[in-house]
Amino acid sequence: MSDPRADAPPTAADVAAAREKALAALSEAPDLDALDEAKRVHLGKRSPLATLQRGLGLLEDAARREVGRAINEAREALTAAEAARREELEAERDRVQLAAEAVDVTLPPRTPRRGALHPAVETTEAMVDAFCGLGFTPVTGPEVESEWFNFEALNIPADHPARGLMDTIYVRGLGAEPDDDPRRPGITPLLLRTHTSPVQVRTLLAQQPPVYVVVPGRVYRSDVADATHLPAFFQIEGLAIDRDLSFADLRGTLAAAIRALLGDDVPIRLRPHHFQFTEPSCEVDAFFDGEWMEVLGAGMVHPNVLRASGVDPKQWQGFAFGVGPERLAMLRHAVTDIRQFVDGDLRFLSAQSSVPA
Ligand code: DAH
């Protein structure tokens, strides 16, 4: 049957044909879009049924009632068929979507990446903590230092060969130049401190003994980086000045701190050594991983250092030490190349922090 025309009187057969065609389109719509389209075509204002309805006026009363009833029944049947098909298609759509969005609750969660302290900082904090527990107070000093604090006051005079052992980086343009004669009054060249020891002198000039301080900080040397050297690295200085401190106090204090970091059963030994600012001096080794490893330098503070700091060596004496946290961290975490501390490799930086002290 061709589509009904508005000017032809509609028949019951026309209605039946339109109904059958519409029923097929609605109940067999393959998806929701097709169903919407079939609804528009077969139940909308321009559908064949609507056209037939408009033609009812062309009919006699009896025929109009009969055809009109057929149209109404067709419309009801088609509306019901459309709703039934929609329910089916929506259920199918939801089923597909739920399957696609299914979550496997047994999978491990994606944990956010945690920040971590730099291993040298973590070791520094552990060391400073250990000394705080022994009654020491943390203090700091400047990284740009005068030659006087870095050398002279520490019993390292200008012509002393010990200066040559520390490859010093001088700071030009700030204060005096390195070639200036340091003995000339008023002139003391600036440099990047080569060790934290100048803070011993700064502390003693600023506060009366008894003094128990621990000094974390960065130091600089014009060294080329290799597996065991960096041009910029950390140190922790310690200074204890009181009336009756002896070498036994030095040994006991350092043994306690080293054990706090490396483990309770780690033996230490003291080897004679030389530092300009201590007398006697020693190096402290720890027996770790089957080997004696050098851990720090120490000694009884030299009377010349006390005098330069305005402290009377007859009344006060004590000990000092200097330790490299990177070296310590290398022992604690079995690191073989000190350059790893500055490479910025996140696998290295975050792996170390989970190791307990
Ligand atoms: N200042 C020394 C250095 O950088 C380390 C040091 C050794 C510090 C002995 C001390 C000490 O206080 O007593 O190599």
mmCIF file of C-alpha atoms and ligand atoms in Angstrom:
data_model
loop_
_atom_site.group_PDB
_atom_site.id
_atom_site.type_symbol
_atom_site.label_atom_id
_atom_site.label_comp_id
_atom_site.label_asym_id
_atom_site.label_seq_id
_atom_site.Cartn_x
_atom_site.Cartn_y
_atom_site.Cartn_z
ATOM 1 C CA MET A 1 0.000 0.000 0.000
ATOM 2 C CA SER A 2 1.220 3.488 -0.779
ATOM 3 C CA ASP A 3 0.960 6.206 1.851
ATOM 4 C CA PRO A 4 -2.584 7.529 2.264
ATOM 5 C CA ARG A 5 -3.440 10.810 0.646
ATOM 6 C CA ALA A 6 -5.240 13.562 2.523
ATOM 7 C CA ASP A 7 -7.843 13.978 -0.212
ATOM 8 C CA ALA A 8 -8.841 10.309 -0.436
ATOM 9 C CA PRO A 9 -11.452 8.971 2.008
ATOM 10 C CA PRO A 10 -9.700 6.584 4.432
ATOM 11 C CA THR A 11 -10.666 2.911 4.761
ATOM 12 C CA ALA A 12 -10.294 0.327 7.536
ATOM 13 C CA ALA A 13 -7.863 -1.515 5.243
ATOM 14 C CA ASP A 14 -5.719 1.639 5.011
ATOM 15 C CA VAL A 15 -5.620 1.795 8.814
ATOM 16 C CA ALA A 16 -4.732 -1.888 9.129
ATOM 17 C CA ALA A 17 -1.918 -1.545 6.612
ATOM 18 C CA ALA A 18 -0.485 1.558 8.304
ATOM 19 C CA ARG A 19 -0.757 -0.162 11.694
ATOM 20 C CA GLU A 20 1.065 -3.263 10.506
ATOM 21 C CA LYS A 21 3.890 -1.312 8.938
ATOM 22 C CA ALA A 22 4.262 0.896 12.014
ATOM 23 C CA LEU A 23 4.192 -2.096 14.358
ATOM 24 C CA ALA A 24 7.065 -3.727 12.464
ATOM 25 C CA ALA A 25 9.149 -0.537 12.510
ATOM 26 C CA LEU A 26 8.580 0.079 16.234
ATOM 27 C CA SER A 27 8.944 -3.430 17.595
ATOM 28 C CA GLU A 28 11.949 -4.258 15.486
ATOM 29 C CA ALA A 29 13.868 -0.975 15.977
ATOM 30 C CA PRO A 30 17.504 -2.104 16.433
ATOM 31 C CA ASP A 31 18.448 0.688 18.832
ATOM 32 C CA LEU A 32 17.057 3.711 20.667
ATOM 33 C CA ASP A 33 17.876 6.146 17.860
ATOM 34 C CA ALA A 34 16.030 3.968 15.376
ATOM 35 C CA LEU A 35 13.108 3.746 17.805
ATOM 36 C CA ASP A 36 12.947 7.546 18.141
ATOM 37 C CA GLU A 37 12.932 7.834 14.383
ATOM 38 C CA ALA A 38 10.202 5.143 13.985
ATOM 39 C CA LYS A 39 8.090 6.934 16.618
ATOM 40 C CA ARG A 40 8.434 10.232 14.776
ATOM 41 C CA VAL A 41 7.548 8.607 11.419
ATOM 42 C CA HIS A 42 4.675 6.389 12.597
ATOM 43 C CA LEU A 43 3.145 8.181 15.589
ATOM 44 C CA GLY A 44 4.002 11.833 14.814
ATOM 45 C CA LYS A 45 1.920 14.640 13.293
ATOM 46 C CA ARG A 46 2.895 13.623 9.768
ATOM 47 C CA SER A 47 2.473 9.903 10.249
ATOM 48 C CA PRO A 48 0.190 7.857 7.918
ATOM 49 C CA LEU A 49 -2.245 7.419 10.840
ATOM 50 C CA ALA A 50 -2.445 11.188 11.364
ATOM 51 C CA THR A 51 -3.101 11.670 7.656
ATOM 52 C CA LEU A 52 -5.866 9.052 7.768
ATOM 53 C CA GLN A 53 -7.331 10.793 10.805
ATOM 54 C CA ARG A 54 -7.486 14.090 8.950
ATOM 55 C CA GLY A 55 -9.381 12.329 6.129
ATOM 56 C CA LEU A 56 -12.174 11.122 8.472
ATOM 57 C CA GLY A 57 -14.252 14.190 7.585
ATOM 58 C CA LEU A 58 -14.655 12.842 4.074
ATOM 59 C CA LEU A 59 -16.583 9.817 5.386
ATOM 60 C CA GLU A 60 -20.251 9.141 6.193
ATOM 61 C CA ASP A 61 -21.107 8.852 9.926
ATOM 62 C CA ALA A 62 -21.079 5.065 10.236
ATOM 63 C CA ALA A 63 -17.865 4.593 8.240
ATOM 64 C CA ARG A 64 -16.261 7.470 10.129
ATOM 65 C CA ARG A 65 -17.012 5.824 13.487
ATOM 66 C CA GLU A 66 -15.644 2.489 12.306
ATOM 67 C CA VAL A 67 -12.457 3.881 10.753
ATOM 68 C CA GLY A 68 -12.033 6.356 13.648
ATOM 69 C CA ARG A 69 -12.181 3.522 16.184
ATOM 70 C CA ALA A 70 -9.647 1.525 14.148
ATOM 71 C CA ILE A 71 -7.299 4.521 14.151
ATOM 72 C CA ASN A 72 -7.619 4.941 17.940
ATOM 73 C CA GLU A 73 -7.016 1.243 18.546
ATOM 74 C CA ALA A 74 -4.011 1.330 16.213
ATOM 75 C CA ARG A 75 -2.607 4.323 18.029
ATOM 76 C CA GLU A 76 -3.004 2.607 21.425
ATOM 77 C CA ALA A 77 -1.438 -0.616 20.181
ATOM 78 C CA LEU A 78 1.503 1.267 18.602
ATOM 79 C CA THR A 79 2.061 3.413 21.699
ATOM 80 C CA ALA A 80 2.185 0.237 23.816
ATOM 81 C CA ALA A 81 4.537 -1.454 21.325
ATOM 82 C CA GLU A 82 6.818 1.604 21.321
ATOM 83 C CA ALA A 83 6.972 1.646 25.145
ATOM 84 C CA ALA A 84 7.690 -2.092 25.323
ATOM 85 C CA ARG A 85 10.505 -1.855 22.764
ATOM 86 C CA ARG A 86 11.951 1.193 24.549
ATOM 87 C CA GLU A 87 12.065 -0.721 27.809
ATOM 88 C CA GLU A 88 13.930 -3.572 26.133
ATOM 89 C CA LEU A 89 16.443 -1.296 24.408
ATOM 90 C CA GLU A 90 17.102 0.742 27.553
ATOM 91 C CA ALA A 91 17.691 -2.406 29.569
ATOM 92 C CA GLU A 92 20.144 -3.602 26.914
ATOM 93 C CA ARG A 93 21.933 -0.215 26.870
ATOM 94 C CA ASP A 94 22.284 -0.248 30.680
ATOM 95 C CA ARG A 95 23.564 -3.794 30.636
ATOM 96 C CA VAL A 96 26.285 -2.929 28.094
ATOM 97 C CA GLN A 97 27.248 0.248 29.950
ATOM 98 C CA LEU A 98 27.472 -1.486 33.330
ATOM 99 C CA ALA A 99 29.678 -4.189 31.832
ATOM 100 C CA ALA A 100 31.951 -1.516 30.294
ATOM 101 C CA GLU A 101 32.194 0.451 33.520
ATOM 102 C CA ALA A 102 32.659 -2.549 35.766
ATOM 103 C CA VAL A 103 35.224 -1.968 38.520
ATOM 104 C CA ASP A 104 37.404 -4.771 39.813
ATOM 105 C CA VAL A 105 37.341 -4.028 43.524
ATOM 106 C CA THR A 106 39.991 -6.679 44.099
ATOM 107 C CA LEU A 107 42.676 -4.663 42.215
ATOM 108 C CA PRO A 108 45.262 -2.924 44.420
ATOM 109 C CA PRO A 109 44.631 0.835 44.724
ATOM 110 C CA ARG A 110 46.788 3.383 42.910
ATOM 111 C CA THR A 111 48.650 4.999 45.780
ATOM 112 C CA PRO A 112 49.843 8.578 45.277
ATOM 113 C CA ARG A 113 53.611 9.051 45.071
ATOM 114 C CA ARG A 114 54.947 10.137 48.439
ATOM 115 C CA GLY A 115 57.446 12.922 48.875
ATOM 116 C CA ALA A 116 60.572 12.032 50.819
ATOM 117 C CA LEU A 117 63.365 13.799 52.633
ATOM 118 C CA HIS A 118 66.632 13.906 50.734
ATOM 119 C CA PRO A 119 68.782 11.079 52.185
ATOM 120 C CA ALA A 120 71.516 13.510 53.259
ATOM 121 C CA VAL A 121 68.918 15.647 55.029
ATOM 122 C CA GLU A 122 67.302 12.603 56.594
ATOM 123 C CA THR A 123 70.678 11.433 57.941
ATOM 124 C CA THR A 124 71.502 14.970 59.121
ATOM 125 C CA GLU A 125 68.228 15.141 61.020
ATOM 126 C CA ALA A 126 68.825 11.743 62.593
ATOM 127 C CA MET A 127 72.324 12.830 63.680
ATOM 128 C CA VAL A 128 71.125 16.187 65.041
ATOM 129 C CA ASP A 129 68.296 14.353 66.850
ATOM 130 C CA ALA A 130 70.783 11.979 68.447
ATOM 131 C CA PHE A 131 72.848 14.929 69.776
ATOM 132 C CA CYS A 132 69.766 16.800 70.954
ATOM 133 C CA GLY A 133 69.011 13.688 72.986
ATOM 134 C CA LEU A 134 72.456 14.087 74.597
ATOM 135 C CA GLY A 135 71.771 17.718 75.554
ATOM 136 C CA PHE A 136 73.233 19.537 72.528
ATOM 137 C CA THR A 137 71.452 22.501 70.892
ATOM 138 C CA PRO A 138 71.366 22.980 67.094
ATOM 139 C CA VAL A 139 72.826 26.254 65.730
ATOM 140 C CA THR A 140 73.797 27.400 62.231
ATOM 141 C CA GLY A 141 76.268 29.818 60.655
ATOM 142 C CA PRO A 142 76.803 31.594 57.304
ATOM 143 C CA GLU A 143 77.932 29.764 54.174
ATOM 144 C CA VAL A 144 79.785 32.840 52.911
ATOM 145 C CA GLU A 145 82.424 33.152 55.588
ATOM 146 C CA SER A 146 85.450 35.303 56.252
ATOM 147 C CA GLU A 147 88.881 33.831 55.928
ATOM 148 C CA TRP A 148 89.492 34.666 59.581
ATOM 149 C CA PHE A 149 86.680 32.456 60.878
ATOM 150 C CA ASN A 150 87.305 29.673 58.378
ATOM 151 C CA PHE A 151 91.095 29.495 58.961
ATOM 152 C CA GLU A 152 92.898 31.929 61.298
ATOM 153 C CA ALA A 153 90.640 31.526 64.307
ATOM 154 C CA LEU A 154 90.881 27.765 63.868
ATOM 155 C CA ASN A 155 94.640 27.850 64.251
ATOM 156 C CA ILE A 156 95.298 27.656 60.518
ATOM 157 C CA PRO A 157 97.506 30.695 59.763
ATOM 158 C CA ALA A 158 97.854 32.097 56.241
ATOM 159 C CA ASP A 159 101.155 30.405 55.485
ATOM 160 C CA HIS A 160 100.209 27.046 56.949
ATOM 161 C CA PRO A 161 100.225 24.077 54.548
ATOM 162 C CA ALA A 162 96.850 22.934 55.938
ATOM 163 C CA ARG A 163 95.245 25.701 53.874
ATOM 164 C CA GLY A 164 96.412 23.982 50.738
ATOM 165 C CA LEU A 165 94.544 20.820 51.725
ATOM 166 C CA MET A 166 91.230 22.569 51.515
ATOM 167 C CA ASP A 167 90.593 23.741 47.987
ATOM 168 C CA THR A 168 88.907 26.951 48.872
ATOM 169 C CA ILE A 169 86.424 28.831 46.715
ATOM 170 C CA TYR A 170 86.876 32.553 47.247
ATOM 171 C CA VAL A 171 84.065 35.017 46.700
ATOM 172 C CA ARG A 172 85.168 37.922 44.515
ATOM 173 C CA GLY A 173 83.435 41.261 44.502
ATOM 174 C CA LEU A 174 82.176 40.854 48.049
ATOM 175 C CA GLY A 175 84.635 42.344 50.531
ATOM 176 C CA ALA A 176 88.330 41.884 49.821
ATOM 177 C CA GLU A 177 89.973 39.916 47.041
ATOM 178 C CA PRO A 178 91.812 36.648 47.726
ATOM 179 C CA ASP A 179 95.115 38.144 46.624
ATOM 180 C CA ASP A 180 94.885 40.856 49.255
ATOM 181 C CA ASP A 181 97.237 40.364 52.139
ATOM 182 C CA PRO A 182 95.026 38.908 54.884
ATOM 183 C CA ARG A 183 97.357 40.336 57.547
ATOM 184 C CA ARG A 184 96.627 43.866 56.451
ATOM 185 C CA PRO A 185 94.306 45.408 59.052
ATOM 186 C CA GLY A 186 90.664 45.591 58.139
ATOM 187 C CA ILE A 187 90.925 43.129 55.291
ATOM 188 C CA THR A 188 89.652 39.612 55.542
ATOM 189 C CA PRO A 189 88.749 37.949 52.256
ATOM 190 C CA LEU A 190 85.398 36.189 51.892
ATOM 191 C CA LEU A 191 85.056 32.589 50.862
ATOM 192 C CA LEU A 192 82.563 29.768 50.792
ATOM 193 C CA ARG A 193 83.227 27.986 54.066
ATOM 194 C CA THR A 194 85.187 24.778 53.546
ATOM 195 C CA HIS A 195 83.858 23.268 56.760
ATOM 196 C CA THR A 196 81.366 23.991 59.546
ATOM 197 C CA SER A 197 84.174 24.448 62.102
ATOM 198 C CA PRO A 198 84.061 28.303 61.936
ATOM 199 C CA VAL A 199 80.688 28.074 63.717
ATOM 200 C CA GLN A 200 82.604 26.810 66.782
ATOM 201 C CA VAL A 201 84.254 30.228 67.013
ATOM 202 C CA ARG A 202 81.069 32.157 66.203
ATOM 203 C CA THR A 203 79.209 30.269 68.923
ATOM 204 C CA LEU A 204 81.859 30.836 71.585
ATOM 205 C CA LEU A 205 82.057 34.553 70.725
ATOM 206 C CA ALA A 206 78.269 34.794 71.100
ATOM 207 C CA GLN A 207 77.666 32.782 74.267
ATOM 208 C CA GLN A 208 79.503 31.971 77.463
ATOM 209 C CA PRO A 209 80.454 28.360 78.208
ATOM 210 C CA PRO A 210 79.261 25.839 79.076
ATOM 211 C CA VAL A 211 78.372 25.318 75.416
ATOM 212 C CA TYR A 212 76.976 22.185 73.806
ATOM 213 C CA VAL A 213 76.042 22.795 70.166
ATOM 214 C CA VAL A 214 75.558 20.756 67.013
ATOM 215 C CA VAL A 215 75.883 22.586 63.670
ATOM 216 C CA PRO A 216 74.414 21.152 60.465
ATOM 217 C CA GLY A 217 75.147 22.967 57.206
ATOM 218 C CA ARG A 218 76.506 23.042 53.668
ATOM 219 C CA VAL A 219 80.176 23.449 52.890
ATOM 220 C CA TYR A 220 82.081 23.986 49.639
ATOM 221 C CA ARG A 221 85.402 22.997 48.102
ATOM 222 C CA SER A 222 86.749 23.441 44.605
ATOM 223 C CA ASP A 223 86.880 19.672 44.146
ATOM 224 C CA VAL A 224 85.866 17.838 40.992
ATOM 225 C CA ALA A 225 82.993 15.454 41.692
ATOM 226 C CA ASP A 226 83.914 11.781 41.721
ATOM 227 C CA ALA A 227 82.575 8.684 43.476
ATOM 228 C CA THR A 228 83.670 9.978 46.892
ATOM 229 C CA HIS A 229 83.805 13.789 46.477
ATOM 230 C CA LEU A 230 81.355 16.580 45.774
ATOM 231 C CA PRO A 231 82.181 20.290 45.464
ATOM 232 C CA ALA A 232 79.229 21.088 47.735
ATOM 233 C CA PHE A 233 78.242 18.785 50.550
ATOM 234 C CA PHE A 234 76.917 18.703 54.103
ATOM 235 C CA GLN A 235 78.749 18.606 57.400
ATOM 236 C CA ILE A 236 77.656 18.415 60.985
ATOM 237 C CA GLU A 237 79.940 20.055 63.509
ATOM 238 C CA GLY A 238 79.769 19.406 67.222
ATOM 239 C CA LEU A 239 81.242 21.427 70.054
ATOM 240 C CA ALA A 240 81.187 20.753 73.787
ATOM 241 C CA ILE A 241 82.967 23.210 76.099
ATOM 242 C CA ASP A 242 82.704 22.886 79.870
ATOM 243 C CA ARG A 243 84.947 22.872 82.975
ATOM 244 C CA ASP A 244 85.988 19.246 83.160
ATOM 245 C CA LEU A 245 85.493 17.641 79.784
ATOM 246 C CA SER A 246 88.001 14.947 78.890
ATOM 247 C CA PHE A 247 88.829 12.689 75.973
ATOM 248 C CA ALA A 248 86.674 10.030 77.659
ATOM 249 C CA ASP A 249 83.635 12.326 77.273
ATOM 250 C CA LEU A 250 84.480 12.721 73.587
ATOM 251 C CA ARG A 251 84.631 8.968 73.104
ATOM 252 C CA GLY A 252 81.447 8.214 75.041
ATOM 253 C CA THR A 253 79.451 10.966 73.331
ATOM 254 C CA LEU A 254 80.508 10.003 69.817
ATOM 255 C CA ALA A 255 79.972 6.292 70.482
ATOM 256 C CA ALA A 256 76.401 7.003 71.604
ATOM 257 C CA ALA A 257 75.655 9.157 68.535
ATOM 258 C CA ILE A 258 77.178 6.725 66.048
ATOM 259 C CA ARG A 259 75.252 3.823 67.547
ATOM 260 C CA ALA A 260 72.041 5.813 67.288
ATOM 261 C CA LEU A 261 72.675 6.064 63.557
ATOM 262 C CA LEU A 262 74.349 2.843 62.549
ATOM 263 C CA GLY A 263 73.037 0.390 65.142
ATOM 264 C CA ASP A 264 73.457 -0.479 68.829
ATOM 265 C CA ASP A 265 75.994 -3.235 68.291
ATOM 266 C CA VAL A 266 78.383 -1.242 66.056
ATOM 267 C CA PRO A 267 81.909 -1.100 67.558
ATOM 268 C CA ILE A 268 83.921 2.112 67.114
ATOM 269 C CA ARG A 269 87.649 2.774 67.324
ATOM 270 C CA LEU A 270 89.703 5.965 67.597
ATOM 271 C CA ARG A 271 92.795 6.431 65.437
ATOM 272 C CA PRO A 272 95.354 9.187 66.108
ATOM 273 C CA HIS A 273 95.151 11.961 63.532
ATOM 274 C CA HIS A 274 95.997 15.596 63.075
ATOM 275 C CA PHE A 275 93.727 18.617 62.833
ATOM 276 C CA GLN A 276 94.960 22.146 63.395
ATOM 277 C CA PHE A 277 92.025 23.069 65.615
ATOM 278 C CA THR A 278 92.181 20.089 67.976
ATOM 279 C CA GLU A 279 94.919 18.595 70.135
ATOM 280 C CA PRO A 280 94.979 15.687 70.517
ATOM 281 C CA SER A 281 93.035 14.758 67.393
ATOM 282 C CA CYS A 282 91.595 11.498 66.173
ATOM 283 C CA GLU A 283 89.551 9.920 63.477
ATOM 284 C CA VAL A 284 86.668 7.685 64.503
ATOM 285 C CA ASP A 285 85.970 4.480 62.612
ATOM 286 C CA ALA A 286 82.890 2.280 62.881
ATOM 287 C CA PHE A 287 82.919 -1.456 62.216
ATOM 288 C CA PHE A 288 80.153 -1.776 59.703
ATOM 289 C CA ASP A 289 79.359 -4.472 57.145
ATOM 290 C CA GLY A 290 82.535 -6.374 58.015
ATOM 291 C CA GLU A 291 84.870 -3.387 57.595
ATOM 292 C CA TRP A 292 86.292 -0.505 59.606
ATOM 293 C CA MET A 293 84.882 2.654 57.980
ATOM 294 C CA GLU A 294 86.034 6.171 58.736
ATOM 295 C CA VAL A 295 83.054 8.093 60.077
ATOM 296 C CA LEU A 296 84.283 11.398 61.497
ATOM 297 C CA GLY A 297 87.134 13.597 62.732
ATOM 298 C CA ALA A 298 87.336 14.827 66.314
ATOM 299 C CA GLY A 299 89.580 15.999 69.096
ATOM 300 C CA MET A 300 90.026 18.193 72.151
ATOM 301 C CA VAL A 301 89.585 21.845 71.151
ATOM 302 C CA HIS A 302 92.998 23.519 70.673
ATOM 303 C CA PRO A 303 93.796 26.280 73.239
ATOM 304 C CA ASN A 304 94.493 28.685 70.352
ATOM 305 C CA VAL A 305 90.899 28.235 69.117
ATOM 306 C CA LEU A 306 89.563 28.959 72.615
ATOM 307 C CA ARG A 307 91.774 32.057 72.872
ATOM 308 C CA ALA A 308 90.645 33.336 69.459
ATOM 309 C CA SER A 309 87.079 32.855 70.688
ATOM 310 C CA GLY A 310 87.658 34.840 73.890
ATOM 311 C CA VAL A 311 87.540 31.752 76.129
ATOM 312 C CA ASP A 312 90.203 31.095 78.798
ATOM 313 C CA PRO A 313 91.709 27.632 78.088
ATOM 314 C CA LYS A 314 92.782 27.330 81.734
ATOM 315 C CA GLN A 315 89.170 27.374 82.889
ATOM 316 C CA TRP A 316 87.357 25.759 79.990
ATOM 317 C CA GLN A 317 88.057 22.911 77.684
ATOM 318 C CA GLY A 318 86.186 20.420 75.618
ATOM 319 C CA PHE A 319 85.895 18.488 72.417
ATOM 320 C CA ALA A 320 84.755 19.023 68.849
ATOM 321 C CA PHE A 321 83.930 16.790 65.929
ATOM 322 C CA GLY A 322 83.000 17.020 62.264
ATOM 323 C CA VAL A 323 81.033 14.449 60.296
ATOM 324 C CA GLY A 324 79.834 14.169 56.684
ATOM 325 C CA PRO A 325 76.170 13.139 56.501
ATOM 326 C CA GLU A 326 76.475 11.966 52.879
ATOM 327 C CA ARG A 327 79.288 9.603 53.919
ATOM 328 C CA LEU A 328 77.161 8.382 56.803
ATOM 329 C CA ALA A 329 74.136 7.967 54.550
ATOM 330 C CA MET A 330 76.323 5.954 52.146
ATOM 331 C CA LEU A 331 77.095 3.562 54.992
ATOM 332 C CA ARG A 332 73.512 3.367 56.194
ATOM 333 C CA HIS A 333 72.045 2.805 52.747
ATOM 334 C CA ALA A 334 74.915 0.972 50.999
ATOM 335 C CA VAL A 335 75.381 3.776 48.443
ATOM 336 C CA THR A 336 78.606 3.420 46.458
ATOM 337 C CA ASP A 337 78.732 6.722 44.528
ATOM 338 C CA ILE A 338 78.292 10.026 46.376
ATOM 339 C CA ARG A 339 77.190 11.720 43.120
ATOM 340 C CA GLN A 340 73.850 9.955 43.500
ATOM 341 C CA PHE A 341 72.985 12.530 46.164
ATOM 342 C CA VAL A 342 72.948 15.295 43.543
ATOM 343 C CA ASP A 343 71.780 13.442 40.420
ATOM 344 C CA GLY A 344 68.102 14.061 41.242
ATOM 345 C CA ASP A 345 67.046 10.518 40.334
ATOM 346 C CA LEU A 346 63.697 10.052 42.097
ATOM 347 C CA ARG A 347 64.225 6.301 42.434
ATOM 348 C CA PHE A 348 67.322 7.002 44.537
ATOM 349 C CA LEU A 349 65.809 9.921 46.419
ATOM 350 C CA SER A 350 62.623 8.154 47.503
ATOM 351 C CA ALA A 351 64.094 4.680 48.019
ATOM 352 C CA GLN A 352 66.366 5.759 50.873
ATOM 353 C CA SER A 353 63.741 7.366 53.056
ATOM 354 C CA SER A 354 61.899 4.170 53.870
ATOM 355 C CA VAL A 355 64.969 2.639 55.551
ATOM 356 C CA PRO A 356 64.693 3.091 59.308
ATOM 357 C CA ALA A 357 67.617 4.489 61.239
HETATM 358 N N1 DAH B 1 86.620 20.519 59.851
HETATM 359 C C1 DAH B 1 87.118 19.195 59.523
HETATM 360 C C2 DAH B 1 86.981 18.976 58.036
HETATM 361 O O1 DAH B 1 86.230 19.594 57.381
HETATM 362 C C3 DAH B 1 86.333 18.159 60.253
HETATM 363 C C4 DAH B 1 86.605 18.194 61.703
HETATM 364 C C5 DAH B 1 87.611 17.412 62.251
HETATM 365 C C6 DAH B 1 85.875 19.006 62.551
HETATM 366 C C7 DAH B 1 87.895 17.431 63.587
HETATM 367 C C8 DAH B 1 86.136 19.031 63.910
HETATM 368 C C9 DAH B 1 87.162 18.230 64.412
HETATM 369 O O2 DAH B 1 85.468 19.797 64.757
HETATM 370 O O3 DAH B 1 87.427 18.262 65.743
HETATM 371 O O4 DAH B 1 87.637 18.133 57.487
#
